[in-house]
Amino acid sequence: MNSFGNKFRLTTFGESHGVAIGGVIDGMPSGVKIDLELVQSEINRRRGGQSVYATPRAEADRIEVFSGIFEGFSTGTPIGFAIYNENQKSKDYESLRDIFRAGHADWGYYQKYAVRDHRGGGRASARETAVRVAGGAFARLLLDSFGVSVKSGVLSVGSVDISGEPDWDLAARSEIFALGAEEAMKAEIMNARNAHDSVGASVLTIAQGVMAGLGEPLYGRLDAALASALMGINGVKAVEIGEGVRASRLRGSENNDNMGENGFLSNHSGGILGGISSGEPIVLKSHFKPTPSIFKPQMTLDKTGAVREYELRGRHDPCIGVRGSVVATAMVRLVLADMLLLNASSKLESLQKLY
Ligand SMILES: Cc1cc2nc3c(=O)[nH]c(=O)nc-3n(C[C@H](O)[C@H](O)[C@H](O)COP(=O)(O)O)c2cc1C
């Protein structure tokens, strides 16, 4: 399944070491002003090769758009685009032709497809997430016209947590999108990297300006759709909404969001009640595992079933949550754009306005 969304639908294609990765967006309404520089700047935030805290694989990641835009506005037809792969080093992966790397998609893909695309993880590579970021940037252009904005930052790296409130100004200028404790987080990443290891991280995503009423109960609940979108990012192992896991340790009197004359007095629900947005900010946390590619000896099986010891080479992120935070923003934008379009037919009144 390579398509995501219902009315705002992104289909992606491509592999890590193929000619290009790319996508088609179906469902962008006509008349949306398309700022391709803004789309490119979103893609640039996810690029590797820009600091010691990310993979050294430096791709230009220039988006080329083929269709769906005329004189700076969307036409309502499919937006097709590609990002060419220029810096693939398939030689780094030659020794992996017959083995299944620990913590990677290799084993599962081989069981399912009986093909071992050993070049950089093939389709399972997070290279594909550049397309999600591009798709999310187009979704942003639609959301902007409704005053909906989405941002993400890094809340924790390994054992280092931010103390106090998230600092969004810091995240905006930080090389690792840190919401606090930037130096300690950087040290945690460098310690792991210097030990030929990797480290996990958690990411906070907030959507602001989301109107009340988005979400399609019962089987298209907004919380379920967001959790699915975030869990669908490579390496995400848990997602929380509002109080999240902590809610299971609270009493109702602590967790309920009471209302006063100006609306909600708190936001433990994280902006979603009954699978529908409440009008409060949507608050999400994604938990990323440590990068599976580490440079220590590991044990695995090869295609013949023989036990093999191997040691990886190549270029990798020491902490995938850092660049993963950009992908989290994109996925939330894609879900919200989709829900916005789906919601257009939820009331007779809104349908009548259309016709
Ligand atoms: C933005 C991003 C960058 C990633 N970079 C790497 C990487 O450099 N090396 C690596 O081994 N895994 C990387 N991953 C994680 C793998 O793609 C992922 O763990 C693997 O495909 C297995 O999937 P799973 O962890 O969801 O089971 C990255 C993930 C994301 C979201």
CSV table of C-alpha atoms and ligand atoms in Angstrom, one decimal:
chain,number,residue,atom,x,y,z
A,1,MET,CA,0.0,0.0,0.0
A,2,ASN,CA,1.7,3.1,-1.2
A,3,SER,CA,-1.1,5.6,-1.0
A,4,PHE,CA,-2.0,7.6,2.1
A,5,GLY,CA,-5.2,9.5,2.8
A,6,ASN,CA,-8.7,9.5,1.3
A,7,LYS,CA,-9.6,12.9,-0.2
A,8,PHE,CA,-6.1,14.4,0.1
A,9,ARG,CA,-4.2,11.4,-1.1
A,10,LEU,CA,-0.4,11.0,-1.5
A,11,THR,CA,1.0,8.1,-3.5
A,12,THR,CA,4.7,7.6,-3.2
A,13,PHE,CA,7.2,5.6,-5.3
A,14,GLY,CA,10.9,4.9,-5.3
A,15,GLU,CA,13.8,3.3,-3.5
A,16,SER,CA,16.8,4.5,-1.6
A,17,HIS,CA,19.2,3.7,-4.5
A,18,GLY,CA,16.9,3.9,-7.5
A,19,VAL,CA,16.8,6.7,-10.0
A,20,ALA,CA,14.4,8.9,-8.0
A,21,ILE,CA,11.8,9.0,-5.3
A,22,GLY,CA,8.6,10.8,-5.9
A,23,GLY,CA,4.8,11.1,-5.5
A,24,VAL,CA,1.4,12.1,-6.8
A,25,ILE,CA,-1.0,14.2,-4.7
A,26,ASP,CA,-4.6,13.6,-5.7
A,27,GLY,CA,-7.3,15.9,-4.2
A,28,MET,CA,-5.6,19.2,-3.8
A,29,PRO,CA,-8.4,21.7,-4.5
A,30,SER,CA,-7.8,24.2,-7.3
A,31,GLY,CA,-6.9,27.8,-6.5
A,32,VAL,CA,-4.4,27.1,-3.7
A,33,LYS,CA,-1.4,29.4,-4.1
A,34,ILE,CA,1.6,27.1,-4.6
A,35,ASP,CA,4.9,28.4,-3.1
A,36,LEU,CA,7.5,26.0,-4.4
A,37,GLU,CA,10.2,27.7,-2.4
A,38,LEU,CA,8.4,27.0,0.8
A,39,VAL,CA,7.9,23.3,-0.3
A,40,GLN,CA,11.7,23.1,-1.0
A,41,SER,CA,12.5,24.7,2.4
A,42,GLU,CA,10.4,22.0,4.2
A,43,ILE,CA,12.3,19.3,2.2
A,44,ASN,CA,15.6,20.9,3.2
A,45,ARG,CA,14.8,20.6,6.9
A,46,ARG,CA,14.8,16.8,6.5
A,47,ARG,CA,18.0,16.7,4.4
A,48,GLY,CA,21.0,14.8,5.7
A,49,GLY,CA,24.6,15.8,5.3
A,50,GLN,CA,24.1,19.1,7.1
A,51,SER,CA,25.5,18.4,10.6
A,52,VAL,CA,27.4,15.7,12.6
A,53,TYR,CA,24.1,14.8,14.2
A,54,ALA,CA,22.6,13.5,11.0
A,55,THR,CA,23.6,11.0,8.3
A,56,PRO,CA,26.5,12.2,6.2
A,57,ARG,CA,24.6,11.2,3.0
A,58,ALA,CA,24.2,14.6,1.4
A,59,GLU,CA,21.5,14.7,-1.2
A,60,ALA,CA,20.5,17.9,-3.0
A,61,ASP,CA,16.9,16.9,-2.6
A,62,ARG,CA,15.7,19.3,-5.3
A,63,ILE,CA,12.0,18.7,-6.0
A,64,GLU,CA,10.9,18.7,-9.6
A,65,VAL,CA,7.2,19.2,-10.1
A,66,PHE,CA,5.6,17.9,-13.3
A,67,SER,CA,1.9,18.7,-13.1
A,68,GLY,CA,-1.0,20.1,-11.3
A,69,ILE,CA,0.2,23.7,-11.0
A,70,PHE,CA,-0.5,26.6,-13.5
A,71,GLU,CA,0.7,30.2,-13.1
A,72,GLY,CA,1.4,29.6,-9.4
A,73,PHE,CA,-1.9,28.0,-8.4
A,74,SER,CA,-3.1,24.4,-8.1
A,75,THR,CA,-5.3,23.4,-10.9
A,76,GLY,CA,-7.2,20.6,-9.1
A,77,THR,CA,-5.5,17.9,-11.1
A,78,PRO,CA,-2.8,15.5,-9.7
A,79,ILE,CA,0.4,17.1,-8.5
A,80,GLY,CA,3.2,14.9,-9.7
A,81,PHE,CA,6.7,15.4,-8.5
A,82,ALA,CA,10.1,13.7,-8.1
A,83,ILE,CA,13.3,14.0,-6.1
A,84,TYR,CA,16.3,12.5,-7.9
A,85,ASN,CA,18.7,10.3,-6.0
A,86,GLU,CA,22.3,11.6,-6.6
A,87,ASN,CA,24.4,10.4,-3.7
A,88,GLN,CA,23.7,6.7,-3.4
A,89,LYS,CA,26.7,4.5,-2.7
A,90,SER,CA,25.5,1.0,-3.4
A,91,LYS,CA,29.0,-0.4,-3.0
A,92,ASP,CA,28.7,0.3,0.8
A,93,TYR,CA,25.9,-2.3,0.8
A,94,GLU,CA,27.5,-5.0,-1.3
A,95,SER,CA,28.5,-7.2,1.7
A,96,LEU,CA,24.9,-7.2,2.8
A,97,ARG,CA,23.5,-8.9,-0.4
A,98,ASP,CA,22.8,-12.1,1.5
A,99,ILE,CA,22.3,-11.1,5.1
A,100,PHE,CA,19.5,-9.6,7.1
A,101,ARG,CA,20.5,-6.6,9.2
A,102,ALA,CA,19.4,-6.5,12.8
A,103,GLY,CA,16.6,-4.0,13.6
A,104,HIS,CA,15.9,-3.4,9.9
A,105,ALA,CA,13.1,-4.3,7.5
A,106,ASP,CA,15.4,-6.8,5.6
A,107,TRP,CA,14.0,-10.0,7.1
A,108,GLY,CA,10.3,-9.0,6.9
A,109,TYR,CA,10.6,-7.9,3.3
A,110,TYR,CA,12.4,-11.1,2.3
A,111,GLN,CA,9.8,-13.3,3.9
A,112,LYS,CA,7.1,-11.3,2.1
A,113,TYR,CA,8.5,-10.6,-1.3
A,114,ALA,CA,11.4,-13.1,-1.6
A,115,VAL,CA,13.5,-10.3,-3.1
A,116,ARG,CA,16.5,-8.9,-1.3
A,117,ASP,CA,17.0,-5.3,-2.4
A,118,HIS,CA,20.1,-4.8,-0.3
A,119,ARG,CA,20.9,-1.3,-1.7
A,120,GLY,CA,20.4,1.0,1.3
A,121,GLY,CA,17.2,-0.6,2.5
A,122,GLY,CA,15.4,-0.3,-0.8
A,123,ARG,CA,11.8,0.8,-0.5
A,124,ALA,CA,11.9,0.4,3.4
A,125,SER,CA,14.6,3.1,3.6
A,126,ALA,CA,13.7,6.4,5.3
A,127,ARG,CA,14.8,8.1,2.0
A,128,GLU,CA,11.2,7.7,1.1
A,129,THR,CA,10.2,10.0,3.9
A,130,ALA,CA,11.5,13.0,1.8
A,131,VAL,CA,8.4,12.4,-0.4
A,132,ARG,CA,6.2,12.5,2.7
A,133,VAL,CA,7.7,15.7,3.7
A,134,ALA,CA,7.1,17.1,0.2
A,135,GLY,CA,3.5,15.9,0.4
A,136,GLY,CA,3.1,17.4,3.8
A,137,ALA,CA,4.4,20.7,2.5
A,138,PHE,CA,1.7,20.8,-0.1
A,139,ALA,CA,-0.8,20.0,2.6
A,140,ARG,CA,0.6,22.9,4.6
A,141,LEU,CA,-0.2,25.3,1.7
A,142,LEU,CA,-3.9,24.2,1.9
A,143,LEU,CA,-3.9,24.3,5.8
A,144,ASP,CA,-2.3,27.8,5.8
A,145,SER,CA,-5.4,29.2,4.2
A,146,PHE,CA,-7.4,27.9,7.1
A,147,GLY,CA,-5.0,29.2,9.8
A,148,VAL,CA,-4.0,25.7,10.7
A,149,SER,CA,-0.3,25.2,11.6
A,150,VAL,CA,1.8,22.2,12.6
A,151,LYS,CA,5.2,22.1,14.3
A,152,SER,CA,7.5,19.5,15.9
A,153,GLY,CA,10.5,19.4,18.1
A,154,VAL,CA,12.7,16.9,19.9
A,155,LEU,CA,11.6,16.4,23.5
A,156,SER,CA,14.1,13.8,24.6
A,157,VAL,CA,17.2,12.0,23.4
A,158,GLY,CA,18.2,8.8,25.2
A,159,SER,CA,18.1,9.7,28.9
A,160,VAL,CA,18.1,13.5,28.4
A,161,ASP,CA,14.7,15.2,28.7
A,162,ILE,CA,13.9,18.9,28.4
A,163,SER,CA,13.2,20.4,31.8
A,164,GLY,CA,10.2,22.8,31.9
A,165,GLU,CA,8.2,24.0,28.9
A,166,PRO,CA,9.1,23.3,25.3
A,167,ASP,CA,11.2,26.2,23.8
A,168,TRP,CA,9.9,26.5,20.3
A,169,ASP,CA,12.2,29.4,19.4
A,170,LEU,CA,15.1,27.1,20.3
A,171,ALA,CA,13.7,24.3,18.2
A,172,ALA,CA,13.4,26.6,15.2
A,173,ARG,CA,17.1,27.4,15.3
A,174,SER,CA,18.6,24.2,16.8
A,175,GLU,CA,20.5,21.8,14.5
A,176,ILE,CA,18.7,19.0,16.2
A,177,PHE,CA,15.3,20.7,16.6
A,178,ALA,CA,15.7,20.5,20.4
A,179,LEU,CA,12.9,21.9,22.6
A,180,GLY,CA,15.4,22.3,25.4
A,181,ALA,CA,18.6,20.9,26.9
A,182,GLU,CA,20.2,21.2,23.5
A,183,GLU,CA,23.8,20.8,24.6
A,184,ALA,CA,23.0,17.7,26.7
A,185,MET,CA,21.0,16.2,23.9
A,186,LYS,CA,23.9,16.8,21.4
A,187,ALA,CA,26.3,15.2,23.9
A,188,GLU,CA,24.0,12.2,24.2
A,189,ILE,CA,24.0,11.8,20.4
A,190,MET,CA,27.8,12.2,20.1
A,191,ASN,CA,28.4,9.8,22.9
A,192,ALA,CA,26.4,7.1,21.1
A,193,ARG,CA,28.0,7.9,17.8
A,194,ASN,CA,31.5,7.8,19.2
A,195,ALA,CA,30.7,4.4,20.8
A,196,HIS,CA,29.7,3.2,17.3
A,197,ASP,CA,26.1,3.1,18.6
A,198,SER,CA,22.9,5.0,18.2
A,199,VAL,CA,20.2,6.5,20.5
A,200,GLY,CA,16.4,6.8,20.6
A,201,ALA,CA,14.4,10.0,20.9
A,202,SER,CA,10.9,11.4,21.5
A,203,VAL,CA,9.2,14.1,19.4
A,204,LEU,CA,6.5,16.6,20.3
A,205,THR,CA,4.1,17.7,17.6
A,206,ILE,CA,1.5,20.4,18.0
A,207,ALA,CA,-1.2,21.4,15.6
A,208,GLN,CA,-2.7,24.9,16.3
A,209,GLY,CA,-5.7,26.6,14.9
A,210,VAL,CA,-7.4,23.3,14.1
A,211,MET,CA,-11.2,24.0,14.0
A,212,ALA,CA,-13.5,21.9,16.1
A,213,GLY,CA,-15.2,19.1,14.2
A,214,LEU,CA,-12.5,17.3,12.2
A,215,GLY,CA,-12.5,13.5,12.4
A,216,GLU,CA,-14.7,10.8,10.9
A,217,PRO,CA,-16.1,8.5,13.7
A,218,LEU,CA,-16.3,5.7,14.1
A,219,TYR,CA,-13.6,4.2,11.9
A,220,GLY,CA,-11.9,7.3,10.8
A,221,ARG,CA,-11.4,8.9,14.2
A,222,LEU,CA,-8.9,11.8,14.1
A,223,ASP,CA,-6.9,10.3,17.0
A,224,ALA,CA,-6.8,6.9,15.3
A,225,ALA,CA,-5.8,8.5,11.9
A,226,LEU,CA,-3.0,10.5,13.5
A,227,ALA,CA,-1.7,7.6,15.5
A,228,SER,CA,-1.7,5.5,12.4
A,229,ALA,CA,0.1,8.2,10.4
A,230,LEU,CA,2.8,8.7,13.0
A,231,MET,CA,3.2,4.9,13.7
A,232,GLY,CA,3.7,4.5,10.0
A,233,ILE,CA,6.9,6.5,10.1
A,234,ASN,CA,10.0,4.3,10.0
A,235,GLY,CA,11.3,3.6,13.5
A,236,VAL,CA,8.3,5.0,15.5
A,237,LYS,CA,7.4,2.6,18.2
A,238,ALA,CA,4.7,4.5,20.2
A,239,VAL,CA,2.5,7.5,19.9
A,240,GLU,CA,0.7,9.4,22.6
A,241,ILE,CA,-2.1,11.9,22.4
A,242,GLY,CA,-2.7,14.5,25.1
A,243,GLU,CA,-1.8,12.9,28.5
A,244,GLY,CA,-1.2,9.7,26.6
A,245,VAL,CA,0.3,6.9,28.7
A,246,ARG,CA,0.0,9.1,31.8
A,247,ALA,CA,-3.8,9.2,31.5
A,248,SER,CA,-3.9,5.5,32.5
A,249,ARG,CA,-2.4,6.6,35.9
A,250,LEU,CA,-4.8,9.5,36.5
A,251,ARG,CA,-8.2,9.8,38.1
A,252,GLY,CA,-11.1,11.2,36.0
A,253,SER,CA,-11.1,14.3,38.2
A,254,GLU,CA,-7.5,15.0,37.1
A,255,ASN,CA,-7.9,14.1,33.4
A,256,ASN,CA,-11.3,15.7,32.5
A,257,ASP,CA,-11.1,19.0,30.7
A,258,ASN,CA,-13.7,21.2,32.3
A,259,MET,CA,-15.3,24.1,30.5
A,260,GLY,CA,-15.9,27.7,31.5
A,261,GLU,CA,-17.5,30.6,29.6
A,262,ASN,CA,-14.5,30.9,27.3
A,263,GLY,CA,-14.3,27.2,26.5
A,264,PHE,CA,-12.0,24.5,27.8
A,265,LEU,CA,-10.1,25.2,31.0
A,266,SER,CA,-7.4,22.5,30.3
A,267,ASN,CA,-6.3,20.3,27.4
A,268,HIS,CA,-5.5,16.8,28.9
A,269,SER,CA,-7.3,15.3,25.9
A,270,GLY,CA,-4.7,16.8,23.5
A,271,GLY,CA,-7.4,18.5,21.4
A,272,ILE,CA,-9.4,15.4,20.4
A,273,LEU,CA,-12.6,14.1,22.1
A,274,GLY,CA,-14.6,11.2,20.6
A,275,GLY,CA,-12.3,11.1,17.7
A,276,ILE,CA,-13.2,14.7,16.7
A,277,SER,CA,-11.1,17.8,17.1
A,278,SER,CA,-12.2,20.0,20.0
A,279,GLY,CA,-10.8,23.2,18.8
A,280,GLU,CA,-7.9,23.0,21.4
A,281,PRO,CA,-4.3,22.5,20.1
A,282,ILE,CA,-3.7,18.9,19.1
A,283,VAL,CA,-0.8,17.5,21.1
A,284,LEU,CA,1.1,14.4,20.0
A,285,LYS,CA,4.2,12.6,21.0
A,286,SER,CA,6.1,10.1,18.8
A,287,HIS,CA,8.7,7.8,20.3
A,288,PHE,CA,11.5,6.8,17.9
A,289,LYS,CA,13.7,3.8,18.5
A,290,PRO,CA,17.5,4.1,18.2
A,291,THR,CA,18.8,3.8,14.6
A,292,PRO,CA,19.2,0.1,13.7
A,293,SER,CA,22.4,0.6,11.7
A,294,ILE,CA,25.2,0.7,14.3
A,295,PHE,CA,28.9,0.0,13.7
A,296,LYS,CA,29.3,-2.8,16.2
A,297,PRO,CA,29.6,-6.5,15.4
A,298,GLN,CA,26.2,-8.2,15.3
A,299,MET,CA,24.8,-11.6,14.7
A,300,THR,CA,22.3,-12.5,12.0
A,301,LEU,CA,21.2,-15.2,9.5
A,302,ASP,CA,22.0,-15.2,5.8
A,303,LYS,CA,19.8,-16.3,3.0
A,304,THR,CA,20.9,-19.9,3.3
A,305,GLY,CA,20.0,-19.9,7.0
A,306,ALA,CA,23.6,-19.9,8.3
A,307,VAL,CA,24.5,-17.8,11.3
A,308,ARG,CA,26.8,-14.9,10.3
A,309,GLU,CA,28.6,-12.2,12.3
A,310,TYR,CA,28.7,-8.8,10.4
A,311,GLU,CA,29.8,-5.3,11.0
A,312,LEU,CA,28.1,-2.4,9.1
A,313,ARG,CA,29.7,0.4,7.2
A,314,GLY,CA,27.9,3.2,5.4
A,315,ARG,CA,26.3,6.5,6.4
A,316,HIS,CA,23.6,6.7,9.0
A,317,ASP,CA,21.8,9.0,11.4
A,318,PRO,CA,23.0,8.4,15.0
A,319,CYS,CA,19.5,9.5,16.2
A,320,ILE,CA,16.6,9.1,13.8
A,321,GLY,CA,14.2,11.1,15.9
A,322,VAL,CA,16.0,14.3,14.9
A,323,ARG,CA,15.1,14.2,11.2
A,324,GLY,CA,12.1,12.1,12.1
A,325,SER,CA,10.6,15.1,13.7
A,326,VAL,CA,10.3,16.8,10.3
A,327,VAL,CA,8.5,13.7,9.0
A,328,ALA,CA,6.1,13.8,12.0
A,329,THR,CA,5.0,17.3,11.1
A,330,ALA,CA,4.4,16.2,7.5
A,331,MET,CA,2.3,13.2,8.4
A,332,VAL,CA,0.1,15.3,10.8
A,333,ARG,CA,-0.4,17.9,8.0
A,334,LEU,CA,-1.4,15.2,5.6
A,335,VAL,CA,-4.0,13.8,8.0
A,336,LEU,CA,-5.4,17.3,8.8
A,337,ALA,CA,-5.7,18.2,5.1
A,338,ASP,CA,-7.5,15.0,4.5
A,339,MET,CA,-9.8,15.4,7.4
A,340,LEU,CA,-10.6,19.0,6.4
A,341,LEU,CA,-11.7,17.9,2.9
A,342,LEU,CA,-13.6,14.9,4.3
A,343,ASN,CA,-15.4,17.3,6.7
A,344,ALA,CA,-16.7,19.4,3.9
A,345,SER,CA,-19.7,17.1,3.5
A,346,SER,CA,-20.5,16.6,7.2
A,347,LYS,CA,-23.4,19.1,7.4
A,348,LEU,CA,-26.2,19.9,5.0
A,349,GLU,CA,-25.5,23.5,5.5
A,350,SER,CA,-21.9,23.2,4.4
A,351,LEU,CA,-23.0,21.2,1.3
A,352,GLN,CA,-25.6,23.9,0.5
A,353,LYS,CA,-22.9,26.5,0.6
A,354,LEU,CA,-21.0,24.6,-2.1
A,355,TYR,CA,-24.0,24.3,-4.5
B,1,LIG,C1,14.1,10.4,9.0
B,1,LIG,C2,14.6,9.0,9.3
B,1,LIG,C3,15.9,8.7,9.0
B,1,LIG,C4,16.4,7.4,9.2
B,1,LIG,N1,17.7,7.1,9.0
B,1,LIG,C5,18.2,5.9,9.2
B,1,LIG,C6,19.6,5.6,9.0
B,1,LIG,O1,20.4,6.5,8.6
B,1,LIG,N2,20.0,4.4,9.3
B,1,LIG,C7,19.2,3.4,9.7
B,1,LIG,O2,19.6,2.3,9.9
B,1,LIG,N3,17.9,3.6,9.9
B,1,LIG,C8,17.4,4.8,9.7
B,1,LIG,N4,16.0,5.1,9.9
B,1,LIG,C9,15.2,4.0,10.4
B,1,LIG,C10,14.9,2.9,9.5
B,1,LIG,O3,14.4,3.3,8.2
B,1,LIG,C11,13.9,1.9,10.1
B,1,LIG,O4,14.2,1.7,11.5
B,1,LIG,C12,13.9,0.6,9.4
B,1,LIG,O5,13.4,0.7,8.1
B,1,LIG,C13,13.0,-0.5,10.1
B,1,LIG,O6,11.7,-0.1,10.3
B,1,LIG,P1,11.0,-0.1,11.7
B,1,LIG,O7,12.0,0.4,12.6
B,1,LIG,O8,9.8,0.8,11.5
B,1,LIG,O9,10.7,-1.5,12.0
B,1,LIG,C14,15.5,6.4,9.7
B,1,LIG,C15,14.2,6.7,10.0
B,1,LIG,C16,13.7,8.0,9.8
B,1,LIG,C17,12.3,8.3,10.1
